[in-house]
Amino acid sequence: MSITPSDFSEIRWRGHWIWTPEEAVKPAAGLAAAIDPHAPERHALFRKRFHLDLVPHRAPARITADSRYVLFVNEQEVFRGPIRSQPRRLHYDFFDLAPHLQPGENILAVYVKHYGRSNSYWMPAAPNLTLGKTGVLVFEANLGAAGWLVSDGSWKAKNVDAWSDEWRNDVDDPVGGGLPVEVFDARRFPHSWREARFDDSAWGAAQVIPAMHIGGFARTQPPTDPYGPLHPRPIARLGGLLQTPAAIQMEELNGAVNPSTASPNKRVRATAALRPVRASSVAHLPVTVNVSSNKIARLSLDMGRIVSGFVTFEIQAPAGAVLDLAYLEEPLITPTSNIDVRSGARYIACGDNDCFQAFESNGFRYAYILVHGVQGPVTLQSFAVQEHLYPWTESGNFVCDDEMLNRIFAAGMRTVQLCSHDAFIDCPTREQRAWVGDGVVHQMVHLATNSDWRLAWHYLTLGASPRSDGMLPMSVVGEIEAKGAFTIPDWALHWIHGVYNCYRFSGNRDFVAGLMPIAERILRWYASYQTQEGVLKDVTEWNLVDWSSVLVNDTSSLLTALWARGLREFAEMAGWLEDRGRQRWAEALYTRARMGFEVFWDEKRGSYIDHIVDGERRPEMSQLAGALAIVSGLAPAARWGRIIDVITDPERLVVRSWIGGEQGEYSQEKTQKQLQGIYEIDWDAEREIVLAEPFMSYVVHDAVAQAGKADLLPDLHRRWSEFLVDGYDTIGECWGWGTHVHGWSCTPTRDMIFYTLGVTPAAPGYTKARIAPRLGRLQWAKGNVPTPHGMISVDANREQVVIDSPIPVVLDLVGKPVHELPEGRYEIAV
């Protein structure tokens, strides 16, 4: 029988908050302590020895920590977590401990890392007088006849100084600087600490930490401030395959590593301009390099594709040998790109038992290792990455007669999985931030291909973290949300679209109803910028919309249409929930927007312009202006076909970006101009139309399908083939620049299910499916599509469509009347 939250007592835990004895937690003065912006990393080890006469049939256990932990029982890893969450919504993990126990003596060991300062995926709690000032751990397990095993003062604990965080003072990268780097001195670590034979007699007793504040009652057991009622983990356990290098290069360089450089990434970067004295390819590991006083040994390992997870390696080396590692998407070059060399590690050998597994998950294709610090041979015995990704359960699939489209579909799935950890992230290689807007494409790819939709809904819960004015942060749980600075308002409108997807696909009334007040506050935030004519003007903060060169200053068609889509979707959900007041409110605002939107129409060119400045209609026109007009319903249906013809005409489309550089990088020069409000039009604005970048292509493709032209999509998808070069099997961030793995770019994978096979919900909760295959130029396509009721199978060609569905179907074939069919298997002539 599986373990569930109901296996534990309601609300209050039996386990106590504990920490190491070396760091005495003394109550601060006043009503509360303050977040320390310079807090160091802290690393704690905990041990608990216990005896069992008999292993119970099941042993429900749960655990959490601030910030991250890994739990071992009898030397074997059992679980790691918790998942990212705002501090006041801290989650716990729960599982069955019984399979890891044995009769007689058992050893439970936990490593806890407290980050101290916010990073890309963790933000500190606002501490009370005690709790929140440092790391804490809480654990409890029901051992049956042996009673409850709980964290308390009987546990042994030890602060360890094997890690250094001096690298944090050497970070000069505001984009990817939130990724942690591990600097580990194996000489200072008790390697056998997880074993029963380890002597922990010198360790002190764990310190029990009370919550101290007015009304806190000095409680030591959750729930307490600042973590609130702890929430059960709502998503699956992460995992994946062990990935090993595809190619290895060994080089000898003249020079020496500068020991004053704290960052291992910078140490590797400094060798980019050095020409190898000697270089050779290595067929496989192990490989031995000879280190000398005036030479640097450098190993480059090509994993053959982007991977993401825990780096693990084993070396044979004298004590004090130093390995500086950098994890890159592309080969090391000089000058280095400002989207690369984001993360890495340093390992200092202890001379014995030099086996290392990183605690942090990193994404990369190339690992560079500098070997120095000693003289003589150093052998890299093994190197691998244990991937740590969200699992795909009963995967949906798609295949057709165009092999390039098959590759693009698979690349989209691989990319979104690499960007699906304990949240939807932009990329595993550069930031690992949970951007509120980006995640809507990840969500739709999950809905199209993964029968486990829990992460798709957790994306909404995680993003539901509004500021005091109701607007969502641009990125949640991390240094951006922690700072509370300006945001990307339109990212919150994509979050509303994610709520709308939940309504359509899950039909979960309680969940959707719980998110509606947050969606309403987002829409009300925009209402303050609606003119008497009904359109949006002078919207503040960073109205990104897309990395393409769209214009949103002054009176904006794009922002008006994005907001109107949100209003229309909100009104539909409110009607479904029988919330007539909210429905009427949203419909009234929407009607005003629709009446005013005509001001953006360009009859001569057949689509909508981007904006109006100081009352003057500007000529700048993007794909997105026309596409958003369609998906929002602001454009009359009679115009849809013409708009699609115009915005998909390759003779008119140009690729432009306000940020992207010519060498695949974020252009610092362009960024500075944007900061100064300088937007230079370097295309023929009277004739040419700016192509959407891969992210907002999801809106363009929605518009194409809504206009009845989904048969165009197989041809539009082929543009994504530009990412599948040089061995990469993932989808990149933008046309010609950015990272090689960006989940927001994977629209074609969604499209091939939703529009080519044509499978979407026809009623909330997928109680009925719409099947409308649109093959375009394809001869055939087939696949399986997940629903809450089982897989729908579609096999379509020029002669017939074969459907096998566990739910009723609304069948929409070209040239035939739409009709309904009960669940079952059908062969229909086309």
PDB file of C-alpha atoms in Angstrom, residues 258-382:
ATOM      1  CA  ASN A 258      45.868  31.661 -10.811  1.00  0.00           C
ATOM      2  CA  PRO A 259      45.023  30.520  -7.247  1.00  0.00           C
ATOM      3  CA  SER A 260      43.578  33.945  -6.380  1.00  0.00           C
ATOM      4  CA  THR A 261      40.711  33.325  -8.812  1.00  0.00           C
ATOM      5  CA  ALA A 262      37.954  31.917  -6.639  1.00  0.00           C
ATOM      6  CA  SER A 263      35.567  30.888  -9.391  1.00  0.00           C
ATOM      7  CA  PRO A 264      36.333  27.529 -11.028  1.00  0.00           C
ATOM      8  CA  ASN A 265      34.494  28.773 -14.127  1.00  0.00           C
ATOM      9  CA  LYS A 266      36.834  31.736 -14.444  1.00  0.00           C
ATOM     10  CA  ARG A 267      39.839  29.474 -14.031  1.00  0.00           C
ATOM     11  CA  VAL A 268      38.661  27.355 -16.940  1.00  0.00           C
ATOM     12  CA  ARG A 269      37.707  30.423 -18.966  1.00  0.00           C
ATOM     13  CA  ALA A 270      41.233  31.810 -18.527  1.00  0.00           C
ATOM     14  CA  THR A 271      42.648  28.819 -20.403  1.00  0.00           C
ATOM     15  CA  ALA A 272      40.461  29.370 -23.478  1.00  0.00           C
ATOM     16  CA  ALA A 273      43.119  31.422 -25.240  1.00  0.00           C
ATOM     17  CA  LEU A 274      45.976  29.020 -24.438  1.00  0.00           C
ATOM     18  CA  ARG A 275      47.175  26.877 -27.328  1.00  0.00           C
ATOM     19  CA  PRO A 276      47.715  23.232 -26.466  1.00  0.00           C
ATOM     20  CA  VAL A 277      51.299  21.997 -26.385  1.00  0.00           C
ATOM     21  CA  ARG A 278      49.995  18.489 -26.831  1.00  0.00           C
ATOM     22  CA  ALA A 279      46.502  17.152 -27.550  1.00  0.00           C
ATOM     23  CA  SER A 280      45.048  13.730 -28.144  1.00  0.00           C
ATOM     24  CA  SER A 281      41.675  12.034 -28.294  1.00  0.00           C
ATOM     25  CA  VAL A 282      40.823   9.352 -25.775  1.00  0.00           C
ATOM     26  CA  ALA A 283      38.580   6.458 -26.720  1.00  0.00           C
ATOM     27  CA  HIS A 284      37.269   5.824 -23.220  1.00  0.00           C
ATOM     28  CA  LEU A 285      37.999   6.253 -19.540  1.00  0.00           C
ATOM     29  CA  PRO A 286      40.109   5.837 -17.485  1.00  0.00           C
ATOM     30  CA  VAL A 287      42.598   8.427 -18.692  1.00  0.00           C
ATOM     31  CA  THR A 288      45.786   9.549 -16.947  1.00  0.00           C
ATOM     32  CA  VAL A 289      47.292  13.027 -17.206  1.00  0.00           C
ATOM     33  CA  ASN A 290      50.738  14.032 -15.946  1.00  0.00           C
ATOM     34  CA  VAL A 291      50.686  17.266 -13.990  1.00  0.00           C
ATOM     35  CA  SER A 292      53.790  19.440 -13.733  1.00  0.00           C
ATOM     36  CA  SER A 293      54.590  22.795 -12.141  1.00  0.00           C
ATOM     37  CA  ASN A 294      54.544  24.817 -15.384  1.00  0.00           C
ATOM     38  CA  LYS A 295      51.813  22.940 -17.254  1.00  0.00           C
ATOM     39  CA  ILE A 296      48.044  22.644 -16.973  1.00  0.00           C
ATOM     40  CA  ALA A 297      46.305  19.438 -17.908  1.00  0.00           C
ATOM     41  CA  ARG A 298      42.890  20.038 -19.425  1.00  0.00           C
ATOM     42  CA  LEU A 299      40.307  17.381 -20.185  1.00  0.00           C
ATOM     43  CA  SER A 300      37.289  18.149 -22.336  1.00  0.00           C
ATOM     44  CA  LEU A 301      34.384  15.729 -22.250  1.00  0.00           C
ATOM     45  CA  ASP A 302      31.628  15.950 -24.847  1.00  0.00           C
ATOM     46  CA  MET A 303      28.460  14.260 -23.579  1.00  0.00           C
ATOM     47  CA  GLY A 304      27.176  14.161 -27.160  1.00  0.00           C
ATOM     48  CA  ARG A 305      23.986  16.060 -26.230  1.00  0.00           C
ATOM     49  CA  ILE A 306      22.706  18.383 -23.539  1.00  0.00           C
ATOM     50  CA  VAL A 307      22.358  16.479 -20.257  1.00  0.00           C
ATOM     51  CA  SER A 308      21.108  17.619 -16.858  1.00  0.00           C
ATOM     52  CA  GLY A 309      21.676  16.122 -13.452  1.00  0.00           C
ATOM     53  CA  PHE A 310      24.370  15.280 -10.931  1.00  0.00           C
ATOM     54  CA  VAL A 311      27.960  15.101 -12.116  1.00  0.00           C
ATOM     55  CA  THR A 312      29.697  12.084 -10.672  1.00  0.00           C
ATOM     56  CA  PHE A 313      33.323  11.040 -11.082  1.00  0.00           C
ATOM     57  CA  GLU A 314      36.094   8.997  -9.540  1.00  0.00           C
ATOM     58  CA  ILE A 315      39.785   9.883  -9.604  1.00  0.00           C
ATOM     59  CA  GLN A 316      43.072   8.470  -8.438  1.00  0.00           C
ATOM     60  CA  ALA A 317      45.228  11.380  -7.361  1.00  0.00           C
ATOM     61  CA  PRO A 318      47.587  12.550  -4.626  1.00  0.00           C
ATOM     62  CA  ALA A 319      46.041  14.520  -1.793  1.00  0.00           C
ATOM     63  CA  GLY A 320      45.765  18.178  -2.771  1.00  0.00           C
ATOM     64  CA  ALA A 321      45.252  17.596  -6.487  1.00  0.00           C
ATOM     65  CA  VAL A 322      42.786  20.202  -7.748  1.00  0.00           C
ATOM     66  CA  LEU A 323      40.142  19.687 -10.405  1.00  0.00           C
ATOM     67  CA  ASP A 324      38.422  22.846 -11.642  1.00  0.00           C
ATOM     68  CA  LEU A 325      35.324  22.066 -13.702  1.00  0.00           C
ATOM     69  CA  ALA A 326      33.202  24.234 -15.975  1.00  0.00           C
ATOM     70  CA  TYR A 327      29.945  23.085 -17.570  1.00  0.00           C
ATOM     71  CA  LEU A 328      29.225  24.519 -21.011  1.00  0.00           C
ATOM     72  CA  GLU A 329      26.691  24.247 -23.821  1.00  0.00           C
ATOM     73  CA  GLU A 330      29.308  24.841 -26.506  1.00  0.00           C
ATOM     74  CA  PRO A 331      33.027  24.182 -26.886  1.00  0.00           C
ATOM     75  CA  LEU A 332      35.282  26.538 -24.952  1.00  0.00           C
ATOM     76  CA  ILE A 333      36.350  29.463 -27.140  1.00  0.00           C
ATOM     77  CA  THR A 334      37.770  32.928 -26.682  1.00  0.00           C
ATOM     78  CA  PRO A 335      36.200  35.350 -26.206  1.00  0.00           C
ATOM     79  CA  THR A 336      33.637  33.301 -24.356  1.00  0.00           C
ATOM     80  CA  SER A 337      29.952  33.890 -25.021  1.00  0.00           C
ATOM     81  CA  ASN A 338      27.973  35.634 -22.306  1.00  0.00           C
ATOM     82  CA  ILE A 339      25.447  32.793 -22.344  1.00  0.00           C
ATOM     83  CA  ASP A 340      28.070  30.213 -21.479  1.00  0.00           C
ATOM     84  CA  VAL A 341      30.355  29.191 -18.603  1.00  0.00           C
ATOM     85  CA  ARG A 342      27.577  29.488 -16.051  1.00  0.00           C
ATOM     86  CA  SER A 343      28.259  26.733 -13.584  1.00  0.00           C
ATOM     87  CA  GLY A 344      30.946  24.391 -12.443  1.00  0.00           C
ATOM     88  CA  ALA A 345      32.735  22.941  -9.464  1.00  0.00           C
ATOM     89  CA  ARG A 346      36.101  22.534  -7.771  1.00  0.00           C
ATOM     90  CA  TYR A 347      37.218  19.267  -6.234  1.00  0.00           C
ATOM     91  CA  ILE A 348      40.340  18.931  -4.078  1.00  0.00           C
ATOM     92  CA  ALA A 349      41.415  15.324  -3.706  1.00  0.00           C
ATOM     93  CA  CYS A 350      41.981  13.656  -0.368  1.00  0.00           C
ATOM     94  CA  GLY A 351      44.223  10.951  -1.874  1.00  0.00           C
ATOM     95  CA  ASP A 352      41.911   8.085  -1.002  1.00  0.00           C
ATOM     96  CA  ASN A 353      38.261   7.297  -1.712  1.00  0.00           C
ATOM     97  CA  ASP A 354      38.078  10.134  -4.244  1.00  0.00           C
ATOM     98  CA  CYS A 355      34.566   9.465  -5.487  1.00  0.00           C
ATOM     99  CA  PHE A 356      32.430  12.561  -5.944  1.00  0.00           C
ATOM    100  CA  GLN A 357      28.795  13.220  -6.772  1.00  0.00           C
ATOM    101  CA  ALA A 358      27.636  16.799  -7.083  1.00  0.00           C
ATOM    102  CA  PHE A 359      24.798  17.875  -4.825  1.00  0.00           C
ATOM    103  CA  GLU A 360      23.552  20.462  -7.324  1.00  0.00           C
ATOM    104  CA  SER A 361      21.955  19.576 -10.652  1.00  0.00           C
ATOM    105  CA  ASN A 362      23.684  21.085 -13.675  1.00  0.00           C
ATOM    106  CA  GLY A 363      22.928  21.090 -17.369  1.00  0.00           C
ATOM    107  CA  PHE A 364      25.605  21.088 -20.062  1.00  0.00           C
ATOM    108  CA  ARG A 365      27.008  19.333 -23.087  1.00  0.00           C
ATOM    109  CA  TYR A 366      30.723  19.945 -22.535  1.00  0.00           C
ATOM    110  CA  ALA A 367      32.579  19.518 -19.252  1.00  0.00           C
ATOM    111  CA  TYR A 368      36.076  21.007 -19.036  1.00  0.00           C
ATOM    112  CA  ILE A 369      38.369  19.855 -16.246  1.00  0.00           C
ATOM    113  CA  LEU A 370      41.628  21.576 -15.302  1.00  0.00           C
ATOM    114  CA  VAL A 371      43.948  19.297 -13.315  1.00  0.00           C
ATOM    115  CA  HIS A 372      46.651  21.053 -11.277  1.00  0.00           C
ATOM    116  CA  GLY A 373      47.957  21.617  -7.758  1.00  0.00           C
ATOM    117  CA  VAL A 374      50.306  18.614  -7.600  1.00  0.00           C
ATOM    118  CA  GLN A 375      53.012  17.026  -9.696  1.00  0.00           C
ATOM    119  CA  GLY A 376      52.702  13.566 -11.141  1.00  0.00           C
ATOM    120  CA  PRO A 377      49.954  11.361 -12.590  1.00  0.00           C
ATOM    121  CA  VAL A 378      46.255  11.944 -11.979  1.00  0.00           C
ATOM    122  CA  THR A 379      43.768   9.416 -13.344  1.00  0.00           C
ATOM    123  CA  LEU A 380      40.148  10.139 -14.142  1.00  0.00           C
ATOM    124  CA  GLN A 381      38.627   6.720 -13.591  1.00  0.00           C
ATOM    125  CA  SER A 382      35.054   7.546 -14.529  1.00  0.00           C
TER     126      SER A 382
END
